[in-house]
Short mmCIF file of C-alpha atoms in Angstrom, two decimals:
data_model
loop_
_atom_site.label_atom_id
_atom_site.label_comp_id
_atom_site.label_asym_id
_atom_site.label_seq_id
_atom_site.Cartn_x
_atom_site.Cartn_y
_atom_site.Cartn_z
CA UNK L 1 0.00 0.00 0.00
CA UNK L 2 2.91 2.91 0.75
CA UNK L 3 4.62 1.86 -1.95
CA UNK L 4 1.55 2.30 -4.85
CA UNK L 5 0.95 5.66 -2.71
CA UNK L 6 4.70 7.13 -2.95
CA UNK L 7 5.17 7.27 -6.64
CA UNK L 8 2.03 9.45 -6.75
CA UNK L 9 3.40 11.70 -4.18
CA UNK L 10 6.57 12.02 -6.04
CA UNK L 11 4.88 12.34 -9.29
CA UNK L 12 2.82 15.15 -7.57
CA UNK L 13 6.14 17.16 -6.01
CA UNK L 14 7.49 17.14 -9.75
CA UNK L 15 4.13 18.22 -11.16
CA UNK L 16 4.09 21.77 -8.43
CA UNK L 17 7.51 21.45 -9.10
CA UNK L 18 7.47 22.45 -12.73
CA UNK L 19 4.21 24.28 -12.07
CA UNK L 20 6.27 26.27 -9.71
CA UNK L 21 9.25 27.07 -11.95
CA UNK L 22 6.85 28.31 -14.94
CA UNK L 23 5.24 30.42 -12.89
CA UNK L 24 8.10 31.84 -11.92
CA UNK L 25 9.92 32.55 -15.45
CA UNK L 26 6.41 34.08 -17.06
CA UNK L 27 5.88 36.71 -14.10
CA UNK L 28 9.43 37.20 -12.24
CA UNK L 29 8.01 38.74 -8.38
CA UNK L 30 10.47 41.44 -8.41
CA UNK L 31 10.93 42.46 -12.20
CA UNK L 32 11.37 46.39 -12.71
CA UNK L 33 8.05 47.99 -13.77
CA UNK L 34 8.98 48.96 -17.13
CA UNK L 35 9.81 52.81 -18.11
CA UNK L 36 7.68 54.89 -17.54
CA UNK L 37 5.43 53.09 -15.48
CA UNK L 38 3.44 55.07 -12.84
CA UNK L 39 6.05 57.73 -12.16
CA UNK L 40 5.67 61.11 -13.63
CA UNK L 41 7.68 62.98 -16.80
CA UNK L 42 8.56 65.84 -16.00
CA UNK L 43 9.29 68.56 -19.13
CA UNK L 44 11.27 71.60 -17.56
CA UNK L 45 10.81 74.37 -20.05
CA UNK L 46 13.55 77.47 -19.42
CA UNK L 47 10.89 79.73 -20.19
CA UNK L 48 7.86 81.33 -18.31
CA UNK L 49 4.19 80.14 -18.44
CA UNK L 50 2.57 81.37 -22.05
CA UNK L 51 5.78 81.59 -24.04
CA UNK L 52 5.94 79.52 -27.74
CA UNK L 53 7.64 76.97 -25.98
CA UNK L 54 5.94 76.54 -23.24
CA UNK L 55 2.40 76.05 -24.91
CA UNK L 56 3.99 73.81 -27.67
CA UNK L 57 4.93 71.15 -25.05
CA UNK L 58 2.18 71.24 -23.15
CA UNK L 59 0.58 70.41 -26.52
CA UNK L 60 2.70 67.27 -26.40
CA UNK L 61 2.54 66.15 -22.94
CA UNK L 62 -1.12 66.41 -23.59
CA UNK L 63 -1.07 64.08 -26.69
CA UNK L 64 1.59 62.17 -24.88
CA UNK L 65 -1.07 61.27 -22.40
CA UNK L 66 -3.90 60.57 -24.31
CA UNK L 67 -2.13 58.48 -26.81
CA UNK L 68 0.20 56.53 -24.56
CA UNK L 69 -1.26 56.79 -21.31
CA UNK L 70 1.76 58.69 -19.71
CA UNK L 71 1.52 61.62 -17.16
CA UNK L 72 3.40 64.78 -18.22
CA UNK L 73 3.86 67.00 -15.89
CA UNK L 74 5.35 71.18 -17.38
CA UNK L 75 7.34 72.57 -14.74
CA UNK L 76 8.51 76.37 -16.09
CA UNK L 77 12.16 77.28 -14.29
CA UNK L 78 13.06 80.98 -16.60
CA UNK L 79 16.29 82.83 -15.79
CA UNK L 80 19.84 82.83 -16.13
CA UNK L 81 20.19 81.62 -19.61
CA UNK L 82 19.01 78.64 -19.08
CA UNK L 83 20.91 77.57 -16.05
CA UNK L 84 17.88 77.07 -13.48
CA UNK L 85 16.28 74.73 -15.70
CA UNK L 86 19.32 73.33 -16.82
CA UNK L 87 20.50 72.71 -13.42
CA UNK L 88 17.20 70.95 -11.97
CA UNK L 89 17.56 68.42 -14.72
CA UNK L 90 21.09 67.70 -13.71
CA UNK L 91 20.59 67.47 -10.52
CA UNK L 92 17.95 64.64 -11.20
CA UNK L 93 18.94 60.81 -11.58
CA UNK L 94 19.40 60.13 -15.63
CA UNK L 95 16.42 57.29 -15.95
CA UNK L 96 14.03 59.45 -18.12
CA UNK L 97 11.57 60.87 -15.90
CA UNK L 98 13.24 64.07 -15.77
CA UNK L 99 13.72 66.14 -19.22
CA UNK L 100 15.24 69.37 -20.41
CA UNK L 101 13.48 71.74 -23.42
CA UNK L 102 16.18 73.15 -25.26
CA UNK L 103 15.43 76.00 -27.89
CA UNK L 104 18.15 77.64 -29.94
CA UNK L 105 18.56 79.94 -27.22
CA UNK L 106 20.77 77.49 -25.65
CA UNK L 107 22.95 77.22 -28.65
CA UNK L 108 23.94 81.03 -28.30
CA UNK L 109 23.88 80.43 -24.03
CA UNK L 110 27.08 78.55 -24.82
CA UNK L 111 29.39 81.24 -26.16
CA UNK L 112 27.14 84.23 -24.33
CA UNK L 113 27.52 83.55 -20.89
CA UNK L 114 30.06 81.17 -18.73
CA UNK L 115 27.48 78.07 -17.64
CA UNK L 116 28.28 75.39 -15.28
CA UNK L 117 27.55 73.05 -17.42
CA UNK L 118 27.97 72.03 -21.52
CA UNK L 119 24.98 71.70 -23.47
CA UNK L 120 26.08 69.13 -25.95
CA UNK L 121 28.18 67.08 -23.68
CA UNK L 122 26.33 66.66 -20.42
CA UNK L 123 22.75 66.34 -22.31
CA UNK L 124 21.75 63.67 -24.70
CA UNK L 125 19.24 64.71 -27.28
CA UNK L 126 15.62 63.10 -28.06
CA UNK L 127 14.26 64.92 -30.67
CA UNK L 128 14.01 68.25 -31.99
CA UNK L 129 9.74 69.45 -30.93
CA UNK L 130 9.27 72.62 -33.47
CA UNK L 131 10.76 75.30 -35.94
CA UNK L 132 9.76 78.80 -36.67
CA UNK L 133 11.46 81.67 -38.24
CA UNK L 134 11.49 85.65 -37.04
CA UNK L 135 10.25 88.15 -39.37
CA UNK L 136 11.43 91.73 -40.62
CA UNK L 137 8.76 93.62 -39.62
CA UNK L 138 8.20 97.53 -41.37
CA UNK L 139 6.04 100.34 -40.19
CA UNK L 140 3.47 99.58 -43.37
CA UNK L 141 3.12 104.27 -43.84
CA UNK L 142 6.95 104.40 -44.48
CA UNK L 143 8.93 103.86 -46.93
CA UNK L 144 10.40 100.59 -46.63
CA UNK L 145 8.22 97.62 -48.31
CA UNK L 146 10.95 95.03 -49.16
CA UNK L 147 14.20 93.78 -48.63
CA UNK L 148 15.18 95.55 -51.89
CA UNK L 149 14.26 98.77 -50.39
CA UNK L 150 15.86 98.09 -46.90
CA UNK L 151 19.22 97.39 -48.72
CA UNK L 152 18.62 100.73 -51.06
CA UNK L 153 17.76 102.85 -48.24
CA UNK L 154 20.70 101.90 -46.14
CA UNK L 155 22.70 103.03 -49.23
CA UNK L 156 21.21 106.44 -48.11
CA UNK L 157 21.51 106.96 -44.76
CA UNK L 158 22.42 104.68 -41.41
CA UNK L 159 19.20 102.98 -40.38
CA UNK L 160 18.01 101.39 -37.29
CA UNK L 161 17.36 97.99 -36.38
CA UNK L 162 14.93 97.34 -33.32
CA UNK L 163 15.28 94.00 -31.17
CA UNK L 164 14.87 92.86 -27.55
CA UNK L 165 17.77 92.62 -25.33
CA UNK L 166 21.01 91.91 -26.37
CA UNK L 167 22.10 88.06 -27.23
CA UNK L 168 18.68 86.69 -27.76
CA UNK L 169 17.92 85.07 -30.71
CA UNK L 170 16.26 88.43 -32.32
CA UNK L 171 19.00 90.52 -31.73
CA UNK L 172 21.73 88.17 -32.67
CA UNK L 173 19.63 88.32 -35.75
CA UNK L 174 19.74 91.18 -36.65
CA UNK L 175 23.67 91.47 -35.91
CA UNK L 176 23.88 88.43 -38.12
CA UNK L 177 21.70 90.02 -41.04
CA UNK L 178 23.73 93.24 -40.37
CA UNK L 179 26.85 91.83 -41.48
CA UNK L 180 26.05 89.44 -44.00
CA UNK L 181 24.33 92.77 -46.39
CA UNK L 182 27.20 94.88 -45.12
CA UNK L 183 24.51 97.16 -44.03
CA UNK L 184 25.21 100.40 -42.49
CA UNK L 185 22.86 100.07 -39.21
CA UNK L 186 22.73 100.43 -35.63
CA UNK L 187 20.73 97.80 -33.64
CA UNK L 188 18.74 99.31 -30.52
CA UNK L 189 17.90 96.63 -28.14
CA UNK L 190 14.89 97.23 -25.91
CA UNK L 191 13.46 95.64 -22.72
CA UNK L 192 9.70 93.88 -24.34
CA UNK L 193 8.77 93.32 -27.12
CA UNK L 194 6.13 95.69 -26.66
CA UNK L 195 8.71 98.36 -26.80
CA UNK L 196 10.04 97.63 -29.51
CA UNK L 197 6.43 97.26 -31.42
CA UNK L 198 5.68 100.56 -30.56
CA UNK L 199 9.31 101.83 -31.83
CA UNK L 200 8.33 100.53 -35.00
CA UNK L 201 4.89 102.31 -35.21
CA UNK L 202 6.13 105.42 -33.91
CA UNK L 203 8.99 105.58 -36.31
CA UNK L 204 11.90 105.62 -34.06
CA UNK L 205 13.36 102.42 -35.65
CA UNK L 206 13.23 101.46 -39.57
CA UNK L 207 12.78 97.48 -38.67
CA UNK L 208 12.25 95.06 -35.76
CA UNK L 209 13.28 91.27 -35.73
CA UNK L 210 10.74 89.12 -33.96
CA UNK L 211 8.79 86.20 -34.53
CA UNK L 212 5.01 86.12 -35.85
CA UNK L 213 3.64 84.27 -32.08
CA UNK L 214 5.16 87.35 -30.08
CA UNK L 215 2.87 89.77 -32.48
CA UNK L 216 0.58 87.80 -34.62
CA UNK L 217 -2.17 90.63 -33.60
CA UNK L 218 -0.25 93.85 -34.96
CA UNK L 219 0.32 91.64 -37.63
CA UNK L 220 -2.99 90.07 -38.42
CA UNK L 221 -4.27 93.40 -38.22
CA UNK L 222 -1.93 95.31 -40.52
CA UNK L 223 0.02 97.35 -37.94
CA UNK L 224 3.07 96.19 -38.48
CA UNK L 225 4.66 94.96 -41.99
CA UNK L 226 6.11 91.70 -42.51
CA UNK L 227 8.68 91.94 -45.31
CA UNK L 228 10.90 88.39 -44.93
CA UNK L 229 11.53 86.09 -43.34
CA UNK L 230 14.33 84.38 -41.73
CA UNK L 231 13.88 80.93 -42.59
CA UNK L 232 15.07 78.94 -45.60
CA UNK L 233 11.95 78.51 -46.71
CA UNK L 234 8.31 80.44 -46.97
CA UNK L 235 6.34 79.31 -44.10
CA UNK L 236 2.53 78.45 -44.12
CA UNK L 237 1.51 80.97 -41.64
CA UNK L 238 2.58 83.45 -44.14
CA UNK L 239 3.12 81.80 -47.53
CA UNK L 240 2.98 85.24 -49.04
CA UNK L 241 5.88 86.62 -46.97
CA UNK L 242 9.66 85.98 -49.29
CA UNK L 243 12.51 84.49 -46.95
CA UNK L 244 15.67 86.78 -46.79
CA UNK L 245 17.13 84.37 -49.22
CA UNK L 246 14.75 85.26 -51.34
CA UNK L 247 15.10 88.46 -51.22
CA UNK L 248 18.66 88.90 -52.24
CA UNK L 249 20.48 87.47 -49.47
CA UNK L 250 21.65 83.81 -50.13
CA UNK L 251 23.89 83.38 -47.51
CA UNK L 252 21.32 84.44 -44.52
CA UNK L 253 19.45 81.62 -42.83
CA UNK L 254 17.87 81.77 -38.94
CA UNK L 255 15.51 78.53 -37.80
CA UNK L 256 14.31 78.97 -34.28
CA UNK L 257 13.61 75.63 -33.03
CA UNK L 258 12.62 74.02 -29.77
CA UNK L 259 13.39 70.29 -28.70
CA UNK L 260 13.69 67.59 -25.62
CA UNK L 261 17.21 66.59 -24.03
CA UNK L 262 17.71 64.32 -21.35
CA UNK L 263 20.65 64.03 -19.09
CA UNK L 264 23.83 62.54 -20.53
CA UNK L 265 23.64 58.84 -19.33
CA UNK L 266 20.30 58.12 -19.78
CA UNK L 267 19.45 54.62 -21.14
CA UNK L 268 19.02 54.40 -24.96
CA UNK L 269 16.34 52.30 -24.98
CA UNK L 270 14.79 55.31 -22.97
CA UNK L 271 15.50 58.26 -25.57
CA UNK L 272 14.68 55.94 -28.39
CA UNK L 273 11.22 54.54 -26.95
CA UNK L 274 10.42 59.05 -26.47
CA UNK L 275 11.91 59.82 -29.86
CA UNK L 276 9.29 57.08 -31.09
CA UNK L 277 6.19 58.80 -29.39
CA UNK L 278 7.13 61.91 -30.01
CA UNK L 279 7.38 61.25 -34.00
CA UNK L 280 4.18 60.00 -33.60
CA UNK L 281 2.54 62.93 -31.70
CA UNK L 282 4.03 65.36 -34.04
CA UNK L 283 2.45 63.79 -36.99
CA UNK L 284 -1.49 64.35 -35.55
CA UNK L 285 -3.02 66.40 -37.87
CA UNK L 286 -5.37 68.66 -34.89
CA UNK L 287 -1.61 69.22 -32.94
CA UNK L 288 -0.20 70.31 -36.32
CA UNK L 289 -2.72 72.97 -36.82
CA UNK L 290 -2.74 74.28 -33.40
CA UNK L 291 1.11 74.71 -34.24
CA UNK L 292 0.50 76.29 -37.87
CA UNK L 293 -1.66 78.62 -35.31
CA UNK L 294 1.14 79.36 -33.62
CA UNK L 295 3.59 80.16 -35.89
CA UNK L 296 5.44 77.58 -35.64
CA UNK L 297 5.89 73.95 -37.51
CA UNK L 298 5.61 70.54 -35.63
CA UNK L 299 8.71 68.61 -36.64
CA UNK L 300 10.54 65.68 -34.96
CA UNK L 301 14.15 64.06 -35.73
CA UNK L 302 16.49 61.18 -34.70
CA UNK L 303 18.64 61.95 -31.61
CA UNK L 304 21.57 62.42 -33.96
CA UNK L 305 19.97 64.93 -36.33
CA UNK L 306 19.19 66.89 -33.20
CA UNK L 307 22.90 66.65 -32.29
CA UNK L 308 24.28 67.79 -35.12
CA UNK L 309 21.54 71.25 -35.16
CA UNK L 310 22.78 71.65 -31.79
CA UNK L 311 26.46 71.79 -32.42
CA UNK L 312 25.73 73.92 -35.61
CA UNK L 313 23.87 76.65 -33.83
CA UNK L 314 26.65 76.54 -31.32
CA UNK L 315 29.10 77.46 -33.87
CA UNK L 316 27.30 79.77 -35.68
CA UNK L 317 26.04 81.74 -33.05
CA UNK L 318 29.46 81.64 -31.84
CA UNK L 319 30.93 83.56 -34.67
CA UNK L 320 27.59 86.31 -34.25
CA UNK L 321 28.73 87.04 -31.15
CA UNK L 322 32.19 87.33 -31.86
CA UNK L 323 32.01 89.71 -34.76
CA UNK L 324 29.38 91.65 -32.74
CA UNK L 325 31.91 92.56 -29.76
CA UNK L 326 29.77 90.28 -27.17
CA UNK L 327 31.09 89.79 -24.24
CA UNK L 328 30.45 86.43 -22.33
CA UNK L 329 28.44 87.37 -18.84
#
């Protein structure tokens, strides 16, 4: 009797046995929850609350959400150049739940002031989020209606360029477009734009450099001229604006951009599964037109693409602010 009652025993013991083992390779008790799980994202954009880039990616941690179930949270940290936000990102482990918003600001933060940290080395870019050019904007009762007429007037006497303050993107703009028509001009920076909209209108400068989000009304509503753009190409928010290309200048191109960076170190897989989403975001038609709206184009990239825009800018701005008599802060 034990012995026809033992091999059934032993037979059962193998049976949990193997049971046991499965059970144990399909569902491992203390596998990682895998990225992102529960835990937040957090975007931090170096710009305050209602700024181009800070409604663009709110755009896409919205979408981000609702397509892939992720929670997005913006956190704004403006000032210094960059370095707050910057900084908080740093100071955060590199596992993807903690990502920086880079525009082409940063590019020209490099050579403008001395930052405790390098852009292209300690950060590892995703993808690049939007593009937008700035315009040339004219007072539409004077005189100046084109590029061709900018360029003949200067001929004439020394006119004056309006921007905001010195070494942001606008300005270095208009240092940039300065020197490559050998244009005899002075460039006034002012605090707001505001300031220098109302420069333009009152005819205390000849043009101002800034984008078509930071004064779509004045321009919607004929206030203010557009006469080019900076971009290399005519954009669809104003197809019937020229580029300064264009317009007689071949060799001038500016392409304000924004775009996601983690911290150097983070895993691959990581930037490569956001890169993926992010494509796929950008490519909704309803996000794409409430970017047209904006002035500004939805466009993603591979990590490296991103990279190599990065370390352009860098370089290019670089030589801006030499020839312009910048000094580093």
């Amino acid at each position: 009797m034990r012995s026809s009652i033992a091999p059934s025993r032993r037979a059962m013991c193998r049976l949990l046995g193997g049971l046991l083992v499965m059970a144990c390779v399909a569902s491992p008790p203390h596998a990682a929850p895998s990225y992102p799980g529960d835990r937040p994202i957090r975007f931090i954009v170096p710009f305050g609350v209602g700024g181009l880039a800070d409604i663009s990616l709110r755009l896409v941690a919205q979408k981000m959400s609702e397509h892939f179930g992720e929670k997005i949270i913006v956190e704004n940290r403006p000032g210094a150049g960059g370095i707050v936000a910057a900084s908080a990102v740093l100071n955060a482990p590199p596992d993807g739940y903690t990502l920086a918003v880079f525009a082409n600001g940063t590019a020209i933060s490099k050579s403008l002031f001395k930052l405790p940290f390098d852009p292209e080395k300690d950060f590892a870019p995703i993808s690049t989020v939007a593009y937008f050019d700035l315009l040339l904007l004219t007072n539409p009762k004077g005189k100046i209606g084109s590029v061709a007429d900018l360029l003949a007037e200067g001929k004439r006497r020394q006119l004056i360029l309006g921007t905001i303050n010195p070494g942001s993107t606008q300005n270095l703009s208009a240092e940039l477009f300065r020197s490559t028509a050998g244009l005899n001009a002075i460039i006034v920076p002012f605090r707001t734009t505001a300031d220098v909209m109302s420069a333009l209108v009152r005819g205390d400068i000849d043009v101002a450099f800034e984008s078509y989000a930071a004064l779509k009304g004045p321009i919607d509503a004929g206030t203010v001229q557009p006469i080019a753009a900076t971009g290399d190409k005519r954009s669809s928010w104003l197809p019937q604006v020229p580029t300064v290309k264009e317009s007689g200048l071949p060799d001038y191109d500016v392409t304000g951009w924004n775009a996601l960076f983690a911290p150097a170190g983070t895993p691959p897989e990581v930037i490569q599964l956001l890169n993926r989403q992010l494509a796929e975001v950008l490519q909704l038609p309803d996000l794409r037109q409430r970017f047209e709206n904006l002035g500004t184009e939805a466009r993603s990239s591979t990590p490296e693409e991103m990279g190599a825009i990065l370390h352009r800018d860098v370089g290019k701005w670089a030589a801006v602010i030499k020839q312009a008599g910048i000094q580093p802060q």
